[in-house]
CSV table of C-alpha atoms in Angstrom, one decimal:
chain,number,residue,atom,x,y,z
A,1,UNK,CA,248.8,76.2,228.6
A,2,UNK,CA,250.6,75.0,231.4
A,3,UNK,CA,252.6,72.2,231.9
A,4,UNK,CA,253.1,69.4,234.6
A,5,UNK,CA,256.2,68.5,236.1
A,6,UNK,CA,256.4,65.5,238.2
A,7,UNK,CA,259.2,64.6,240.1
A,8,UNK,CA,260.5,61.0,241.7
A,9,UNK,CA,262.7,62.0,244.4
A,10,UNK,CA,264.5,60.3,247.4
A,11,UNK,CA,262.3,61.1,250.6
A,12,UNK,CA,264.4,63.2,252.0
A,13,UNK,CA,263.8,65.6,249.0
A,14,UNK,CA,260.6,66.2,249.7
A,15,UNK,CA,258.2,68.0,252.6
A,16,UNK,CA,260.7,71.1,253.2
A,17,UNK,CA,263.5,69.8,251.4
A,18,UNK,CA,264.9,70.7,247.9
A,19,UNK,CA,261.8,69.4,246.0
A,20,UNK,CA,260.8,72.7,247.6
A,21,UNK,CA,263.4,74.5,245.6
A,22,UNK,CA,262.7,72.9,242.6
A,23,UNK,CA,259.3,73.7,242.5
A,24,UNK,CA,259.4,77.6,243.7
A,25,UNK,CA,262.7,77.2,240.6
A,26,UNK,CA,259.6,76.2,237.9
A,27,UNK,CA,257.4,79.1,239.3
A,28,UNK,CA,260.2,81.5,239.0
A,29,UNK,CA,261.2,80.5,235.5
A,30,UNK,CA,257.1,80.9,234.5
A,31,UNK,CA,257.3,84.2,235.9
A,32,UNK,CA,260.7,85.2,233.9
A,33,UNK,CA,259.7,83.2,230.8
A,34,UNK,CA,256.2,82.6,229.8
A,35,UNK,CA,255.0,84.5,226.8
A,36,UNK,CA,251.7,84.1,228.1
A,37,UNK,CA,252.1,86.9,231.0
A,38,UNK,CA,252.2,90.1,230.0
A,39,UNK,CA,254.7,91.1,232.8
A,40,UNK,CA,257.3,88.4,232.3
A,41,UNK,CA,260.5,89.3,231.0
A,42,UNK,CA,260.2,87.5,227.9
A,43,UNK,CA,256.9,89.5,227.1
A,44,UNK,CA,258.7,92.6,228.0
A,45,UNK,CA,261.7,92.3,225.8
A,46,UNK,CA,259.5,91.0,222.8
A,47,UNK,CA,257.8,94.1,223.1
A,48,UNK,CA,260.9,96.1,223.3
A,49,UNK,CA,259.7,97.3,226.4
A,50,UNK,CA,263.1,96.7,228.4
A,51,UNK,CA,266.4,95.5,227.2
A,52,UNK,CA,268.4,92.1,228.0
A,53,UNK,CA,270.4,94.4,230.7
A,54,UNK,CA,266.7,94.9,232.5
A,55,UNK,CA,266.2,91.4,232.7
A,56,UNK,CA,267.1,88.5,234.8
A,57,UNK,CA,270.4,87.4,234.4
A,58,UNK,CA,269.3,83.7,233.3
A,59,UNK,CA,267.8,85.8,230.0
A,60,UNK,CA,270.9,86.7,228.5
A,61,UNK,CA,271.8,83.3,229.8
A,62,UNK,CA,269.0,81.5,227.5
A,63,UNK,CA,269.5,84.3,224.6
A,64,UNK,CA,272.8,83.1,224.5
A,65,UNK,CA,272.2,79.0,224.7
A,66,UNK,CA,269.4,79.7,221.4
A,67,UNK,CA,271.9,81.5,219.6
A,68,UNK,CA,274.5,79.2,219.8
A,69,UNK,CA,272.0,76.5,218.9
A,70,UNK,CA,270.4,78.3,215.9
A,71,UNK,CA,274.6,78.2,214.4
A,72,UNK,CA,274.5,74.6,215.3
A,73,UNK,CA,271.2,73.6,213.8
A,74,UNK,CA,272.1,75.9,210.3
A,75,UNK,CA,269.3,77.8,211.5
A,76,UNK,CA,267.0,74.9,212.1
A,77,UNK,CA,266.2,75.6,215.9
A,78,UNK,CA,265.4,79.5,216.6
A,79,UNK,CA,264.2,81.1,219.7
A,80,UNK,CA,261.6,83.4,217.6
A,81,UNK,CA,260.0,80.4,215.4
A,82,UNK,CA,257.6,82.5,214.5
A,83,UNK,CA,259.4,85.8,214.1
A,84,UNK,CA,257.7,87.2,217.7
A,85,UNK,CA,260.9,86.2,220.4
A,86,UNK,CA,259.6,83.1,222.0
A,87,UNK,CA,262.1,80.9,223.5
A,88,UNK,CA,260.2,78.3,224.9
A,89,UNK,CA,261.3,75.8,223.1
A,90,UNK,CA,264.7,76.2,224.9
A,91,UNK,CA,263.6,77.1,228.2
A,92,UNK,CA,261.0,74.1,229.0
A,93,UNK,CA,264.2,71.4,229.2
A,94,UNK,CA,266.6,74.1,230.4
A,95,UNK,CA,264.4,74.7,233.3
A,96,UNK,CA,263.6,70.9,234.4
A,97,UNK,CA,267.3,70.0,233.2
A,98,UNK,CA,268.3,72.7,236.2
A,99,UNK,CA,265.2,71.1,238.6
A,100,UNK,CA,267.5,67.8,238.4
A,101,UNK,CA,270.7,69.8,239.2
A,102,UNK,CA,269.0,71.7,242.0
A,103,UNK,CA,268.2,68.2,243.5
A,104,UNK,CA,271.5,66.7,242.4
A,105,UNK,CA,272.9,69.8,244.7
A,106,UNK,CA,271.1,69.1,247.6
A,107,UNK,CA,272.6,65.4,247.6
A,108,UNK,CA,270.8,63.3,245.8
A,109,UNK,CA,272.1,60.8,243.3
A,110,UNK,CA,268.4,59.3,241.5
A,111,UNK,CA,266.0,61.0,240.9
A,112,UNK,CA,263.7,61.7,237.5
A,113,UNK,CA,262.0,65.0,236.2
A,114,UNK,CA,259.5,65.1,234.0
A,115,UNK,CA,258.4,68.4,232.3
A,116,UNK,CA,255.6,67.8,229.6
A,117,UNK,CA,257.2,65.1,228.3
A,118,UNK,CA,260.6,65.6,228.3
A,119,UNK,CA,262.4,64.3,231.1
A,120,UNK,CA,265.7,64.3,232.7
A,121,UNK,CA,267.3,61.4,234.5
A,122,UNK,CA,269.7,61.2,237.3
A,123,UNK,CA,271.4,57.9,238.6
A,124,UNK,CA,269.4,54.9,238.1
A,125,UNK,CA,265.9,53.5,239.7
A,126,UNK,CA,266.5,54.4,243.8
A,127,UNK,CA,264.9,51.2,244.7
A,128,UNK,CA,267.6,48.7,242.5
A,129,UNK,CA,270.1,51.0,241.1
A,130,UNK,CA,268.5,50.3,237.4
A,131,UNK,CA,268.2,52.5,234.7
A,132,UNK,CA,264.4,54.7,234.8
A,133,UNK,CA,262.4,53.4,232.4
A,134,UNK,CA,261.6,55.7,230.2
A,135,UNK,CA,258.4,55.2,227.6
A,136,UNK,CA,258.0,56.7,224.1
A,137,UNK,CA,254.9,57.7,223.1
A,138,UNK,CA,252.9,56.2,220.1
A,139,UNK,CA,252.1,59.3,218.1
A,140,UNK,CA,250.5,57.2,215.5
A,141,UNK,CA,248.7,55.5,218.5
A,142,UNK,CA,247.6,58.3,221.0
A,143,UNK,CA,248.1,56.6,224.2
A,144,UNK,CA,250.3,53.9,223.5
A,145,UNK,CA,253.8,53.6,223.4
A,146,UNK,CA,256.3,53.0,220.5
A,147,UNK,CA,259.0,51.7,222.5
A,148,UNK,CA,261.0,52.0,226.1
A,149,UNK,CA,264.3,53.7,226.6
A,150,UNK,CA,266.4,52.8,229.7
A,151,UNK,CA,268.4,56.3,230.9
A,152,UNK,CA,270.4,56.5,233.7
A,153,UNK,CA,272.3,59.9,234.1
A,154,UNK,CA,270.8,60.8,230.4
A,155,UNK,CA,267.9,63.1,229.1
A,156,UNK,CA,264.7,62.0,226.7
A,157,UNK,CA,263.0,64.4,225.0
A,158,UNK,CA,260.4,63.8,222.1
A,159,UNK,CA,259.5,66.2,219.4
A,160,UNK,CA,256.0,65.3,217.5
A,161,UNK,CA,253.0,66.4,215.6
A,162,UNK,CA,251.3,63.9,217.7
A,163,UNK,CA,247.6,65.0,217.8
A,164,UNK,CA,248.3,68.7,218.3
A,165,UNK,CA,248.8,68.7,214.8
A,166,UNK,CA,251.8,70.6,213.1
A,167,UNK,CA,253.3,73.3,215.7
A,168,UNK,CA,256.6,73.0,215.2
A,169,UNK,CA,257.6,75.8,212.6
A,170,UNK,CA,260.6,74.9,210.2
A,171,UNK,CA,262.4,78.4,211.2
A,172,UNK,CA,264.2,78.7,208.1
A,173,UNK,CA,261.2,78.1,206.0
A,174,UNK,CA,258.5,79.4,207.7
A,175,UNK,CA,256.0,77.4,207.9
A,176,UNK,CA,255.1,73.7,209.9
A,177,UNK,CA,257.9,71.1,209.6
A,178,UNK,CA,256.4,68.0,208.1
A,179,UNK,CA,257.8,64.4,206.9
A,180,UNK,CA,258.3,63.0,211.0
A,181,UNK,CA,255.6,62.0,213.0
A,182,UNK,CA,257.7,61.9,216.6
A,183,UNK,CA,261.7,62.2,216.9
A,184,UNK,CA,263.1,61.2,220.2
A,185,UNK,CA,266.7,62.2,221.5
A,186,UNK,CA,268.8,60.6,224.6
A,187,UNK,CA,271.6,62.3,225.6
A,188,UNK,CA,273.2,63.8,228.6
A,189,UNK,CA,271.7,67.2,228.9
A,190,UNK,CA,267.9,67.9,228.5
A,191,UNK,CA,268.5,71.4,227.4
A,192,UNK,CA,270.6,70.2,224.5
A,193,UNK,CA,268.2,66.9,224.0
A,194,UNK,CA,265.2,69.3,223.4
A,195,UNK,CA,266.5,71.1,221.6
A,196,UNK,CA,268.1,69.0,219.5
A,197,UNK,CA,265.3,67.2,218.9
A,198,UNK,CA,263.3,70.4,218.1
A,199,UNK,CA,265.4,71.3,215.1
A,200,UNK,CA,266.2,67.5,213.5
A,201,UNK,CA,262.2,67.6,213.3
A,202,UNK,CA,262.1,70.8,211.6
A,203,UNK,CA,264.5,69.6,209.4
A,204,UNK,CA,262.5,67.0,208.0
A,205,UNK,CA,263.6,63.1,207.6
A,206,UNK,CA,266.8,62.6,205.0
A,207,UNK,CA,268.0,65.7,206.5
A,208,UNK,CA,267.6,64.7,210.0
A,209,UNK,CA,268.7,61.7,209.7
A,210,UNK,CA,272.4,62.7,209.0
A,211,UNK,CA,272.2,65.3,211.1
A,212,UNK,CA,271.6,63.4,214.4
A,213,UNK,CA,273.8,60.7,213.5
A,214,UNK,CA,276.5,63.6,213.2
A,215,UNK,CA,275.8,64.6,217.0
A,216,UNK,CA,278.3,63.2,219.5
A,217,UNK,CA,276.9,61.6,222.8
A,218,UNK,CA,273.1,62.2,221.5
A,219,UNK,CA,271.2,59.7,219.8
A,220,UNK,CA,268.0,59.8,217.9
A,221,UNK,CA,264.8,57.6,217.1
A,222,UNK,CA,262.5,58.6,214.6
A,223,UNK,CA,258.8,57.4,213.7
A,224,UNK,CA,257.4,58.4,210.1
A,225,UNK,CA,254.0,59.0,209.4
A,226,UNK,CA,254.0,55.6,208.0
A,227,UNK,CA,255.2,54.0,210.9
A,228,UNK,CA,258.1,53.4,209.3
A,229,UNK,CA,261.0,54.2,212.4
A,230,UNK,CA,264.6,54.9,211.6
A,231,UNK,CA,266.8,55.5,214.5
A,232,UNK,CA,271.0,56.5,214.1
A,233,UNK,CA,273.6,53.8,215.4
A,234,UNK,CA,274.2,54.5,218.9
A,235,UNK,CA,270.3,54.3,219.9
A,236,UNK,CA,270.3,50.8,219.9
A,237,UNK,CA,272.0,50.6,223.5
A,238,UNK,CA,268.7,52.7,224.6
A,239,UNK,CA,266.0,50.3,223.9
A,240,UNK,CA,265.1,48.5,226.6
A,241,UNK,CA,265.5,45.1,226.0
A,242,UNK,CA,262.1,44.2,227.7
B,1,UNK,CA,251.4,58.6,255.9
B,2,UNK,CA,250.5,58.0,252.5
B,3,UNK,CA,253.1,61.1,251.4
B,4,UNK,CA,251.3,61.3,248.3
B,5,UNK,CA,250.2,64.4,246.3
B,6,UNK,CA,248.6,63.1,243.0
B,7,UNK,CA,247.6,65.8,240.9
B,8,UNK,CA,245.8,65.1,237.7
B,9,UNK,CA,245.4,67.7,235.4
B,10,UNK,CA,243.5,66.6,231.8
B,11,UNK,CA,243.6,69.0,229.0
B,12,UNK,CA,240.8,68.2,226.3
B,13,UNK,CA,241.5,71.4,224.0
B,14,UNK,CA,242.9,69.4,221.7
B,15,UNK,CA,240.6,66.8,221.4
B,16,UNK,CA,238.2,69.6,220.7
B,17,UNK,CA,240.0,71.5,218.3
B,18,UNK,CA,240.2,67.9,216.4
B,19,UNK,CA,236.7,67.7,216.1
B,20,UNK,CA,236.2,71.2,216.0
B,21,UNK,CA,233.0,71.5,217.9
B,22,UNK,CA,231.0,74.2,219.7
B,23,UNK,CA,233.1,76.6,221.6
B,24,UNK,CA,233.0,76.4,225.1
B,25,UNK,CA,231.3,79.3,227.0
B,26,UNK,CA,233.5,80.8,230.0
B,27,UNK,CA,230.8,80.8,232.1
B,28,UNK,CA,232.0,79.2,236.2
B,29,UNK,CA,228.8,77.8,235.7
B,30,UNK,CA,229.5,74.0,234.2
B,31,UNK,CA,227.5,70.8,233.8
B,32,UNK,CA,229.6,68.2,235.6
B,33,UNK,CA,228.8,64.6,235.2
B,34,UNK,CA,229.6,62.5,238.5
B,35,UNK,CA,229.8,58.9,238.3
B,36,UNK,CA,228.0,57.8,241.0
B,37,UNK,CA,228.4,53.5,240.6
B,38,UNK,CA,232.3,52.9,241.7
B,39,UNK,CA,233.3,49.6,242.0
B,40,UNK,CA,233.5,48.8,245.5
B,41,UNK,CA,236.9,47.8,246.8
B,42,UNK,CA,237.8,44.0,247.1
B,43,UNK,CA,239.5,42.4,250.0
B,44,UNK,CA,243.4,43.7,249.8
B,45,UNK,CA,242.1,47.2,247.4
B,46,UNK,CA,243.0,49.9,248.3
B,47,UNK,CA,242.1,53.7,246.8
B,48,UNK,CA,243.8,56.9,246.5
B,49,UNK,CA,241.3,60.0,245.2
B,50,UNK,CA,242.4,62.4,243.4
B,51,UNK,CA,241.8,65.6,244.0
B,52,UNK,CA,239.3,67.5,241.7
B,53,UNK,CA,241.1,69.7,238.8
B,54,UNK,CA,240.2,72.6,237.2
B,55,UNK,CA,240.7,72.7,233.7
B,56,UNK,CA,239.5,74.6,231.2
B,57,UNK,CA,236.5,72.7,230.6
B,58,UNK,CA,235.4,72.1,233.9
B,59,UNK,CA,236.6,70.2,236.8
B,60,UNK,CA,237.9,66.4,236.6
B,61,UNK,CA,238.7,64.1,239.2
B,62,UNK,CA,239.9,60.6,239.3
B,63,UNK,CA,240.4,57.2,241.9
B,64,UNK,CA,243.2,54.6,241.4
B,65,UNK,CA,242.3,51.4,242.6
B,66,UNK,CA,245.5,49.6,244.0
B,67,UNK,CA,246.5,46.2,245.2
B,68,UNK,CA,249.8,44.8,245.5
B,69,UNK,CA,250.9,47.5,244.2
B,70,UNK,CA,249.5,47.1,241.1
B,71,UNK,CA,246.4,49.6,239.6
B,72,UNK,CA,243.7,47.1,238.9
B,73,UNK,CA,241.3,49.9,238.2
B,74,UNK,CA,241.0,53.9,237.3
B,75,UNK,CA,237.4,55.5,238.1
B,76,UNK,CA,236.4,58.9,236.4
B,77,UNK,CA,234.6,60.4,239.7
B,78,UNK,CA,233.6,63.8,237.8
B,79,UNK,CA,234.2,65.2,234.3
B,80,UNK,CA,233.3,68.0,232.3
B,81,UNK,CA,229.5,67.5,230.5
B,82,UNK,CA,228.6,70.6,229.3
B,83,UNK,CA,228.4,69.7,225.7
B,84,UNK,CA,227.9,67.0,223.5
B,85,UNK,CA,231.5,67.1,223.0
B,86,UNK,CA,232.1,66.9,226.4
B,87,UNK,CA,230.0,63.6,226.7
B,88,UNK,CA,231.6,62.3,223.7
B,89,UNK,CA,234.9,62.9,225.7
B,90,UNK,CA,234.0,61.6,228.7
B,91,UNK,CA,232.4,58.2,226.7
B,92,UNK,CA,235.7,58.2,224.5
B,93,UNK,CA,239.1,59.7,226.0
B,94,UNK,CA,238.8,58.3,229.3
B,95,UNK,CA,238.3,55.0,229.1
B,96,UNK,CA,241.5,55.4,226.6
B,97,UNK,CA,243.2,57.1,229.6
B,98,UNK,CA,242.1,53.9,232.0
B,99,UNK,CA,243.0,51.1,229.5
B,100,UNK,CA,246.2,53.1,228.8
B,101,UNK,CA,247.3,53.7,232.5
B,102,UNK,CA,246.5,49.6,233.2
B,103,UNK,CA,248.8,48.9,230.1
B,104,UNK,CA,251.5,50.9,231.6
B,105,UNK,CA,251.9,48.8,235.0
B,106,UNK,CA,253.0,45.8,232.4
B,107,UNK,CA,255.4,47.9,230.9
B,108,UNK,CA,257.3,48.6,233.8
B,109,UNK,CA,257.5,52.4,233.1
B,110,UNK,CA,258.6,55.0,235.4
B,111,UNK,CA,257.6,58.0,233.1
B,112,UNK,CA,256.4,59.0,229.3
B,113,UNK,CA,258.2,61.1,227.0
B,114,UNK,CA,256.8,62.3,224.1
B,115,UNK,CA,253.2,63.7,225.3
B,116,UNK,CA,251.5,66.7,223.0
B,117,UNK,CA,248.5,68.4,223.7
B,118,UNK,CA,245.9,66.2,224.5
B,119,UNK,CA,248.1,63.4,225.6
B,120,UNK,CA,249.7,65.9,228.1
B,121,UNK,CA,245.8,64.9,229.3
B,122,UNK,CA,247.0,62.0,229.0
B,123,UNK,CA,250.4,61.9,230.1
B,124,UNK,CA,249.5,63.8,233.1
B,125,UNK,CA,246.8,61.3,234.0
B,126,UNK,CA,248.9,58.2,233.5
B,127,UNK,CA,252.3,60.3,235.3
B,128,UNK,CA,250.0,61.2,238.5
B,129,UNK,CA,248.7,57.6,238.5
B,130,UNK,CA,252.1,56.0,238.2
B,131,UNK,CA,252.9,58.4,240.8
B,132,UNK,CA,250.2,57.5,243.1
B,133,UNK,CA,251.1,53.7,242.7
B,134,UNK,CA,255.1,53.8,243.1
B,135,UNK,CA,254.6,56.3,245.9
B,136,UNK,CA,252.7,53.4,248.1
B,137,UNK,CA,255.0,50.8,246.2
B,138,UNK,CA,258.2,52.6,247.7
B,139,UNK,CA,256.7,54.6,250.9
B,140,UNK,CA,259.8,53.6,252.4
B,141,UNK,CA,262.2,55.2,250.3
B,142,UNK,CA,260.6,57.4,248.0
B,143,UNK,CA,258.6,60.1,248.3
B,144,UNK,CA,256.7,61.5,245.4
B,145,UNK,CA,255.0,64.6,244.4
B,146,UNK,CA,253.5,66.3,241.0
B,147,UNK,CA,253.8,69.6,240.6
B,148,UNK,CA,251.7,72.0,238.6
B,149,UNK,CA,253.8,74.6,236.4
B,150,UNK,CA,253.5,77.0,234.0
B,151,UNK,CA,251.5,79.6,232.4
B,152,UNK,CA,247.6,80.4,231.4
């Protein structure tokens, strides 16, 4: 499946400009990364056809980031969910986090990425200097949203069953996480928001729930399947008032 | 000088695997429905076409209607009609997809987090539409492009 990254850049980002480098970054990252091509890395080393020392350097890079995250989560985010090495769930907000740095590089200071949903902000709106407006999907109501979050210089990323049904895998139990409907993170980096948000759904609600509150700098806002919401204390500064 | 790419990809696998319907053949030969009555465009409308995408269920295309920078309409120009379940799509998702891209303008949104499977239909829809509208909203100082990533 692929995914669609959209990009609000200054002008000068675009034709020929570091948009350009953003976008042959994505296509290089799908080449390394995807497990759905045969000759990527990722493919490669799951099929212990080459080592982490025959691969890209950003692979050992990544291996690295999961592991350290799978210590942090108490084994609640895992880069082989479902035993087969597979670290998407890393690599999708590591790679459009790095879009927003490649653009940041080139000299701009707002611009948004958007990578399937999850979506890193830099600076404020271009046009008035206020925070992107960033909605929340409904996953009780497909289509609608359940709120709006103002980011500037912060990262949203939303983990859900939504209607693809359960498919994230509760690493440590091995089979789909259930209890949340969506869980929503804001913090600084993507990466960390995505992933973050990955393993507090996996954990299920109570246990969640303590766990994001623990996190320093990242907030969290959760919908049950009720529609019940719960969200930890420092979210509140998110919501758009509006 | 529009500076505009709008690129609208809608997935519908998961809609399908909801209802768990017929499976689509692979065949590159696909029933496409085209919707030949638009709305024709009102003093001060202006419309931005998208281009046709390929998806896995056949090719779907869509036209923002704009004025004052505003979208006061989304057209379906072609979608997939292969099956039953592709009708039933195109009678059901879509005109979610319009009324959901409309609600958007009031709530002053730049982007949508939180998209799945089919709402990546969705998402992408509504993200390429918001595109297309800010883009002519902000010629002057932004430029906007979607970008197609990612694997089979």
């Amino acid at each position: 499946m692929g995914t669609v990254v959209s990009f609000d850049v200054p002008a000068a980002a675009g034709a020929g400009g570091s948009l350009d480098d953003a976008v042959r970054w994505l296509h290089w990252v799908d080449r390394v990364f995807s497990p759905y091509r045969p000759d990527s890395d990722v493919s490669l080393l799951a099929a212990a056809e080459i080592t982490v020392d025959g691969c890209a350097p950003e692979v050992a890079e990544v291996i690295t980031s999961c592991a350290a995250l799978r210590l942090f989560s108490g084994g609640y985010f895992s880069a082989a969910p479902d035993g087969v090495f597979d670290p998407s769930g890393y690599v999708k907000g590591w790679a459009v986090e790095r879009c927003a740095e490649i653009l940041s590089r080139a000299g701009s200071v707002s611009h948004l990425v958007n990578g399937g949903g999850d979506v890193q902000c830099v600076g404020g709106r271009s046009s008035s200097g206020e925070p992107w407006r960033v909605g929340i999907a409904d996953p009780r109501r497909p289509g609608r949203l359940a709120l709006v979050v103002e980011a500037a210089d912060s990262a949203v990323a939303t983990s859900g069953t939504a209607e693809r049904g359960a498919h994230i895998v509760n690493p440590r139990a091995g089979r789909p996480a259930s209890g949340l409907a969506s869980l929503t993170v804001v913090g600084p980096s993507l990466a960390l928001a995505d992933a973050f948000a990955t393993a507090a759904f996996a954990m299920g609600p109570s246990l969640a729930r303590d766990w994001t509150e623990s996190l320093d700098g990242y907030h969290a806002y959760a919908i049950m399947p009720s529609g019940d919401t719960w969200q930890t204390s420092g979210f509140a500064a998110h919501i758009a008032a509006d | 000088m529009r500076g505009v790419v709008v690129a609208v990809v809608v997935t519908v696998a998961g809609l399908v695997a909801l209802l768990s319907f017929k499976t689509h053949t692979s065949s590159a030969e696909r029933a496409v429905a085209s919707t030949g009555n638009l709305s024709p465009l009102l003093p001060g409308e202006h419309a931005v076409i998208g281009r046709a995408v390929p998806t896995v269920y056949g090719p779907v295309q869509v036209r923002v209607v704009e004025q004052a920078r505003k979208i006061v309409a989304v057209d379906i120009l072609q979608h997939p009609a292969e099956t039953g379940m592709d009708i039933q799509i195109g009678q059901y998702a879509f005109p979610k997809l319009v009324g959901e891209t409309l609600a958007a303008q009031s709530a002053r949104i730049d982007t949508v987090s939180g998209a799945t499977y089919t709402s990546g239909g969705y998402i992408s829809s509504l993200q390429s539409a918001l595109d297309g509208k800010s883009a002519v909203g902000k010629q002057s100082a932004v430029g906007k492009q979607s970008a197609l990533s990612g694997g089979a």
